[in-house]
Amino acid sequence: MKGWGLLVFSLHVISCLVSGVSSGRTSSYVRTEFPSRDIPLESEWFAIPKGYNAPQQVHITQGDYDGKAVIVSWVTPEEPGPSEVFYGKKEKQYDQKAEGTTTNYTFYDYKSGYIHHCLVDGLEYNTKYYYKIGSGDSAREFWFETPPAIDPDASYTFGIIGDLGQTFNSLSTLQHYEKTGGQTVLFVGDLSYADRYEHDDGIRWDSWGRLVERSTAYQPWIWNAGNHEIEYRPDLGETSTFKPYLHRYMTPYLASKSSSPMWYAVRRASAHIIVLSSYSPFVKYTPQWWWLKNEFKRVDREKTPWLIVLMHSPMYNSNEAHYMEGESMRAAFEKWFVKYKVDLVFAGHVHAYERSYRISNVNYNITSGNRYPVPDKSAPVYITVGDGGNQEGLASRFNDPQPDYSAFREASYGHSILQLKNRTHAVYRWNRNDDGNNVPADTVVFHNQYWTSSTRRRRLKKNHFHLENLEDLISLF
Ligand SMILES: [Fe+2]
């Protein structure tokens, strides 16, 4: 970035750093026409791997609480075949083996392939592992890298993607993300949009699994379910909710003492990530409510300074689409977000991008007259990234005027990148899919909510810990 670009960017960063609250901005960018139809089933992007019963739809996710395990999942179409993962630290030298399990399901007139899930644990931190699944000529090989050990200054880069679907825009988002250096995806719900297909539901779950394998086989995606995963279809005789999603996508919920794969937490590098389910009971005394109450107590900011929450339906959203849908979860959980000084809350659902200032509405009272969110230094920043590129298109109608709490909003497809630099600073940017180009359109340096309090700043100074200065951070771009 040179000249005017750097100057404009610097001014924006500085304004974000000093901002308590300043006026928000609605981007004037208008995207040109770009296909938003689903990729045809016969497309090469959905190609079935060669060989009889070859493993397909390979994806990995974190398999434990602290990042020393992965769950490897895949589908074999013709017969179960082995559920073994062979792995090791050298390419083609698989000196270790883990044994998994196989499941399958039916959905109306669809019968799934054989879905394998295999926990690979006892891994070393900061290590590249190669792995092989399948047998004979149909075997396939991949690799992944484990994160650094849990440490307050461990740097790590997350991508944030939501509402992805399987259109050419979805593909564009994936291709852009792959160039960013992101190490793990925080996925904020609505995966395949297969539920939009009456009789091709299962087929579109399969095609989506093959589309995203280019990323999901090589790095963990931290899963979170959206409304398109509910799939409650009594008219088709399907009355158990989240059936395809729960069969296909595992989460390490037991490791965080959760009673359901729909809500859980993982720790990775310097981050503690809490995944909430917008479509499971969460009001007072429900299992999710109790679990979150206890999980917040387990957060140790001395070890994992960055406290991040994922959900599908945003608590703060000034788009006409899904307006106020997250209000009931806000009423249930916002006071804890403020009490525990959550850094960032990422959501999807709304097919546009929006970032808030640090605000809260915890004093809202239906009889007191306190009705509006107010600046609150203990509150998280709320970010909506429901713009992965699905077939439903963009949510282009924002409420006017832009509310005071809304810092930046734009109706474009894209994804976000969060670079945790150390215990005090993170560099964040949202990248717009600019008709094939990847353009940073919103960039912010976030100060950690725990370590940048005045007393802890003094402690860091005393221990000769040098905060990165603005010039260093800007030079990253
Ligand atoms: Fe949604």
XYZ file of C-alpha atoms and ligand atoms in Angstrom:
478
model
C 0.000 0.000 0.000
C 1.570 3.324 -1.036
C 0.961 7.087 -1.015
C -2.638 8.155 -0.679
C -3.770 4.604 0.112
C -1.469 4.442 3.119
C -2.464 7.913 4.271
C -6.182 7.139 4.078
C -5.660 3.815 5.794
C -3.539 5.372 8.535
C -6.131 8.010 9.231
C -8.814 5.346 9.433
C -6.752 3.231 11.836
C -5.977 6.254 13.987
C -9.642 7.227 14.056
C -10.540 3.699 15.120
C -7.883 3.682 17.830
C -9.001 6.919 19.372
C -12.681 6.380 18.870
C -14.975 6.092 21.746
C -17.731 6.678 19.293
C -17.619 8.683 16.097
C -20.126 8.788 13.314
C -20.609 5.511 11.498
C -20.210 4.996 7.803
C -22.366 3.252 5.244
C -20.144 2.306 2.354
C -21.043 3.847 -0.962
C -19.561 0.879 -2.813
C -22.051 -0.624 -5.243
C -21.112 -3.991 -6.596
C -21.706 -4.765 -10.248
C -23.749 -7.756 -11.343
C -22.108 -11.058 -10.548
C -23.743 -14.473 -10.751
C -25.393 -15.535 -7.509
C -26.732 -18.833 -8.769
C -25.545 -22.111 -7.391
C -22.667 -23.831 -9.160
C -24.161 -26.572 -11.397
C -23.863 -30.069 -9.972
C -21.809 -31.262 -12.947
C -19.208 -28.520 -12.376
C -15.548 -29.411 -11.909
C -15.679 -27.578 -8.556
C -17.749 -30.487 -7.260
C -15.605 -33.176 -8.904
C -15.813 -36.620 -7.310
C -12.324 -37.943 -6.516
C -11.114 -40.775 -8.734
C -11.111 -44.393 -7.600
C -13.690 -46.803 -6.245
C -15.206 -45.600 -2.981
C -12.594 -42.828 -2.695
C -12.955 -40.630 0.415
C -14.594 -37.294 -0.359
C -15.827 -34.206 1.519
C -12.801 -34.324 3.790
C -12.874 -31.855 6.647
C -11.128 -31.367 9.967
C -12.026 -29.517 13.128
C -10.383 -29.068 16.510
C -10.801 -32.262 18.526
C -10.130 -31.127 22.090
C -10.143 -28.067 24.333
C -6.567 -26.869 23.760
C -5.612 -27.661 20.152
C -3.656 -30.913 20.472
C -6.236 -32.987 18.605
C -8.229 -32.867 15.383
C -11.341 -34.709 14.256
C -10.936 -35.896 10.665
C -14.233 -36.517 8.817
C -14.998 -37.804 5.321
C -17.567 -39.676 3.275
C -17.238 -42.899 1.317
C -20.073 -43.278 -1.188
C -20.285 -46.984 -2.004
C -19.451 -48.938 1.133
C -18.180 -48.118 4.621
C -14.536 -49.027 4.040
C -11.945 -48.349 6.754
C -12.368 -45.518 9.268
C -8.639 -45.309 9.918
C -6.465 -42.210 9.690
C -2.776 -42.890 9.090
C -0.606 -39.939 10.043
C 2.912 -38.776 10.764
C 5.286 -35.819 10.654
C 6.930 -36.738 7.371
C 5.258 -36.865 3.991
C 4.316 -40.408 2.955
C 5.638 -41.762 6.244
C 2.601 -42.568 8.306
C 3.912 -44.137 11.445
C 0.794 -43.583 13.531
C -2.808 -44.651 13.177
C -6.133 -43.645 14.698
C -9.400 -45.543 14.445
C -12.682 -43.734 13.859
C -16.371 -44.559 13.552
C -18.894 -44.633 10.705
C -22.459 -43.345 10.566
C -25.079 -42.579 7.946
C -28.596 -41.186 7.787
C -31.654 -40.827 5.593
C -33.481 -37.595 4.857
C -36.817 -38.075 3.087
C -35.828 -40.061 -0.045
C -32.077 -39.475 0.281
C -29.702 -42.014 1.751
C -26.315 -40.617 2.726
C -22.945 -42.171 2.031
C -20.875 -43.568 4.890
C -19.744 -40.698 7.090
C -16.505 -41.266 8.973
C -15.292 -39.361 12.039
C -11.879 -40.077 13.524
C -10.271 -38.366 16.508
C -6.530 -37.898 16.098
C -5.161 -36.803 19.463
C -1.935 -36.510 21.414
C -0.467 -34.208 18.755
C 2.440 -31.847 19.276
C 1.943 -28.124 19.016
C 3.272 -26.100 16.086
C 3.780 -29.185 13.965
C 2.854 -30.133 10.423
C 1.180 -33.527 10.150
C 0.512 -35.495 6.983
C -2.419 -37.878 6.894
C -3.885 -40.550 4.668
C -7.427 -41.931 4.512
C -9.050 -44.580 2.328
C -7.431 -47.699 0.975
C -5.561 -49.014 -2.065
C -5.646 -46.918 -5.222
C -8.443 -44.799 -3.757
C -6.436 -43.578 -0.757
C -6.036 -39.813 -0.447
C -3.422 -37.726 1.349
C -3.628 -34.336 3.036
C -1.875 -32.339 5.756
C -2.604 -29.887 8.569
C -0.646 -27.789 11.037
C -1.284 -27.777 14.750
C -1.474 -24.395 16.511
C 1.124 -23.018 18.927
C 0.725 -23.977 22.577
C -1.757 -21.993 24.636
C 0.136 -18.812 25.431
C -0.997 -15.218 25.949
C 1.416 -13.912 23.325
C 0.942 -16.650 20.744
C 0.212 -15.007 17.408
C -2.387 -16.688 15.256
C -4.599 -15.820 12.296
C -8.264 -16.707 12.054
C -10.541 -16.334 9.082
C -14.209 -15.597 9.660
C -16.700 -16.828 7.080
C -20.476 -17.085 7.224
C -23.520 -18.014 5.142
C -21.316 -19.523 2.484
C -23.537 -21.636 0.242
C -22.297 -22.974 -3.076
C -22.537 -20.222 -5.684
C -19.739 -18.704 -7.736
C -19.648 -15.977 -5.073
C -19.072 -18.657 -2.442
C -16.160 -19.951 -4.505
C -14.775 -16.441 -4.810
C -14.880 -16.035 -1.013
C -13.047 -19.335 -0.559
C -10.386 -18.452 -3.136
C -9.809 -15.069 -1.535
C -9.587 -16.540 1.934
C -6.979 -19.073 0.833
C -4.595 -16.245 -0.102
C -4.721 -14.555 3.292
C -2.639 -16.883 5.428
C -5.586 -17.689 7.680
C -4.835 -20.750 9.820
C -8.293 -21.681 11.121
C -11.777 -20.663 10.039
C -14.353 -19.486 12.537
C -17.543 -20.356 10.686
C -20.639 -18.457 11.821
C -23.370 -20.716 10.470
C -25.396 -21.529 7.334
C -23.115 -23.948 5.511
C -24.486 -25.500 2.324
C -27.989 -24.054 1.866
C -28.944 -27.591 0.813
C -32.318 -27.076 2.478
C -33.239 -24.811 -0.434
C -33.478 -27.945 -2.611
C -36.598 -30.007 -2.043
C -35.298 -33.320 -3.374
C -31.603 -32.595 -3.755
C -30.989 -31.754 -0.113
C -28.542 -34.586 0.511
C -26.928 -34.200 -2.897
C -26.274 -30.516 -2.213
C -24.793 -31.339 1.203
C -22.426 -33.692 -0.648
C -21.528 -31.157 -3.337
C -20.835 -28.493 -0.702
C -18.554 -30.876 1.166
C -16.558 -31.405 -2.027
C -16.461 -27.673 -2.826
C -15.004 -26.617 0.519
C -12.630 -29.589 0.889
C -9.887 -27.459 -0.706
C -9.750 -25.623 2.661
C -11.491 -27.864 5.196
C -9.162 -30.844 4.600
C -6.096 -28.738 5.440
C -7.138 -26.536 8.347
C -9.779 -26.722 11.065
C -13.093 -25.037 10.568
C -14.754 -24.270 13.890
C -18.393 -25.046 13.155
C -21.495 -23.205 14.230
C -25.012 -23.999 12.977
C -27.386 -21.486 11.386
C -31.065 -21.586 10.521
C -30.360 -23.415 7.248
C -29.063 -26.329 9.290
C -32.314 -26.758 11.274
C -34.087 -28.715 8.492
C -37.284 -29.313 10.445
C -39.522 -30.763 7.722
C -42.571 -32.515 9.153
C -44.108 -32.369 5.661
C -41.332 -34.737 4.558
C -41.501 -36.804 7.710
C -38.292 -35.214 9.030
C -38.910 -33.978 12.537
C -35.527 -34.240 14.245
C -33.758 -30.905 13.926
C -30.219 -30.421 12.552
C -30.179 -34.022 11.265
C -27.818 -33.746 8.241
C -25.591 -31.173 10.008
C -25.136 -33.252 13.161
C -24.336 -36.395 11.197
C -21.783 -34.670 8.993
C -20.090 -32.059 11.205
C -18.603 -32.957 14.564
C -17.673 -30.550 17.342
C -15.504 -31.250 20.439
C -18.311 -30.284 22.805
C -17.533 -32.858 25.506
C -14.083 -31.325 26.007
C -15.722 -28.115 27.216
C -18.264 -29.936 29.393
C -21.123 -29.083 27.056
C -24.130 -31.393 26.848
C -24.718 -30.676 23.147
C -22.609 -30.417 19.976
C -24.543 -27.227 19.194
C -22.698 -25.100 21.781
C -19.152 -25.521 23.012
C -15.788 -23.793 23.433
C -12.224 -24.313 22.283
C -8.950 -22.650 23.190
C -6.470 -22.083 20.404
C -3.139 -20.203 20.658
C -4.073 -17.003 22.554
C -7.832 -17.215 21.978
C -10.748 -18.643 23.917
C -13.561 -19.191 21.443
C -17.146 -19.706 22.593
C -19.653 -21.070 20.079
C -23.325 -20.387 20.807
C -26.419 -21.800 19.128
C -28.987 -19.202 18.096
C -31.495 -21.994 17.401
C -31.255 -24.011 20.599
C -32.894 -22.984 23.880
C -30.810 -20.329 25.643
C -33.109 -18.542 28.077
C -32.442 -18.670 31.808
C -31.993 -22.170 33.284
C -31.740 -23.966 29.926
C -28.703 -26.245 29.352
C -27.027 -23.710 27.044
C -27.542 -20.912 29.586
C -26.037 -22.969 32.429
C -23.145 -24.077 30.257
C -22.266 -20.520 29.179
C -22.483 -19.254 32.739
C -19.913 -21.865 33.761
C -17.737 -21.534 30.658
C -17.223 -17.814 31.263
C -15.853 -18.726 34.697
C -13.342 -21.076 33.064
C -11.922 -18.352 30.827
C -8.408 -17.420 31.936
C -7.318 -14.207 30.232
C -3.818 -14.624 31.660
C -3.486 -17.620 29.327
C -5.948 -16.823 26.539
C -6.366 -13.048 26.440
C -8.620 -12.984 23.372
C -12.218 -13.849 24.224
C -14.281 -14.386 21.099
C -17.935 -15.429 20.789
C -19.553 -16.898 17.671
C -23.276 -17.058 16.969
C -25.442 -17.068 13.887
C -28.089 -14.401 14.447
C -26.458 -11.039 15.289
C -27.355 -9.173 18.465
C -26.702 -5.827 16.810
C -27.823 -5.429 13.226
C -29.062 -2.313 11.454
C -30.006 -4.085 8.253
C -33.681 -4.499 7.403
C -32.969 -8.212 6.911
C -33.407 -10.180 10.146
C -33.755 -6.944 12.110
C -34.098 -7.670 15.869
C -33.919 -11.457 15.436
C -30.959 -11.589 17.804
C -32.694 -9.483 20.466
C -33.776 -12.421 22.635
C -30.200 -13.736 22.864
C -28.976 -10.201 23.583
C -31.438 -9.989 26.476
C -30.176 -13.336 27.798
C -26.397 -12.971 27.381
C -25.279 -9.383 26.816
C -24.718 -8.640 30.498
C -22.237 -11.527 30.670
C -20.450 -10.288 27.538
C -19.915 -6.947 29.294
C -19.071 -8.461 32.681
C -16.418 -10.755 31.203
C -15.167 -8.143 28.718
C -15.605 -10.196 25.570
C -13.370 -8.821 22.823
C -15.315 -9.678 19.700
C -18.667 -11.230 18.810
C -18.948 -12.582 15.277
C -22.297 -13.462 13.695
C -23.681 -14.220 10.251
C -27.286 -14.580 9.044
C -27.544 -11.089 7.523
C -26.056 -11.179 4.034
C -24.023 -8.034 4.408
C -21.141 -6.717 6.495
C -21.453 -4.575 9.620
C -19.147 -3.625 12.512
C -20.289 -1.868 15.697
C -18.501 0.359 18.166
C -18.060 -0.886 21.722
C -21.606 -0.384 22.958
C -24.057 -2.071 25.271
C -27.732 -1.967 26.048
C -27.572 -3.742 29.381
C -29.578 -1.021 31.085
C -32.488 -1.526 28.734
C -35.678 -1.607 30.710
C -39.107 -1.730 29.160
C -40.463 0.711 31.710
C -37.458 2.922 32.542
C -37.060 4.683 29.245
C -33.449 3.510 28.803
C -33.933 2.295 25.286
C -30.760 2.920 23.365
C -27.347 1.286 23.237
C -24.678 3.500 24.800
C -20.849 3.591 24.486
C -19.380 1.035 26.884
C -15.632 0.335 27.131
C -16.296 -3.088 28.648
C -18.516 -4.199 25.786
C -17.492 -6.279 22.766
C -17.352 -5.123 19.180
C -20.121 -6.875 17.234
C -19.319 -7.922 13.690
C -21.706 -9.440 11.154
C -20.040 -11.427 8.376
C -23.021 -13.178 6.784
C -21.703 -12.352 3.357
C -20.050 -15.583 2.219
C -21.985 -15.571 -1.043
C -24.989 -17.900 -0.925
C -27.801 -18.095 -3.485
C -30.196 -15.888 -1.504
C -28.191 -12.816 -2.521
C -27.237 -9.694 -0.584
C -29.193 -7.861 2.103
C -28.766 -4.405 0.597
C -31.334 -2.383 2.574
C -29.888 -0.846 5.707
C -31.970 1.113 8.205
C -31.692 4.838 7.603
C -30.303 6.803 9.352
C -27.412 4.601 10.434
C -27.727 4.086 14.217
C -25.033 5.583 16.454
C -23.739 2.151 17.449
C -22.961 1.111 13.864
C -19.388 1.947 12.816
C -19.244 0.573 9.287
C -21.597 -1.356 7.030
C -21.605 -2.486 3.447
C -23.718 -4.900 1.412
C -21.057 -6.934 -0.401
C -19.783 -10.495 -0.339
C -16.560 -11.160 1.543
C -14.847 -12.590 4.607
C -12.798 -11.345 7.577
C -9.294 -12.001 8.860
C -8.288 -11.579 12.511
C -4.555 -11.559 13.223
C -3.852 -11.927 16.937
C -0.398 -10.354 17.254
C 0.190 -10.703 21.001
C -1.729 -10.273 24.240
C -2.521 -6.631 23.611
C -3.084 -6.098 19.882
C -4.945 -7.700 17.004
C -5.201 -6.531 13.429
C -8.577 -7.100 11.835
C -9.787 -6.564 8.315
C -12.855 -7.352 6.277
C -12.153 -8.184 2.660
C -14.738 -7.453 0.022
C -15.079 -9.720 -3.003
C -14.722 -6.919 -5.508
C -15.883 -8.827 -8.599
C -12.958 -11.197 -8.549
C -10.548 -8.990 -6.606
C -9.934 -9.221 -2.890
C -10.099 -5.713 -1.429
C -9.610 -4.799 2.251
C -12.581 -2.532 2.915
C -12.634 -2.231 6.713
C -9.453 -2.373 8.817
C -9.177 -1.935 12.573
C -6.504 -2.492 15.222
C -8.198 -3.962 18.288
C -6.805 -3.539 21.783
C -7.343 -6.520 24.039
C -10.131 -5.900 26.535
C -8.263 -7.515 29.426
C -4.613 -6.633 28.952
C -5.043 -3.007 28.004
C -6.763 -2.010 31.225
C -4.700 0.625 33.037
C -3.504 -1.628 35.887
C -2.397 -4.405 33.556
C -0.731 -1.917 31.235
C 1.397 -0.822 34.216
C 2.197 -4.462 34.966
C 3.320 -5.062 31.391
C 5.484 -1.932 31.437
C 7.108 -3.014 34.688
C 7.948 -6.361 33.113
C 9.464 -4.596 30.091
C 6.857 -5.945 27.726
C 6.851 -3.589 24.755
C 3.545 -2.878 23.125
C 3.696 -2.855 19.367
C 3.355 0.672 18.138
C 1.063 1.908 15.458
C 3.780 2.211 12.811
C 4.705 -1.447 13.234
C 1.110 -2.510 12.827
C 0.490 -0.312 9.819
C 3.635 -1.660 8.165
C 1.954 -5.039 8.112
C -0.264 -3.930 5.243
Fe -29.104 -17.546 8.410
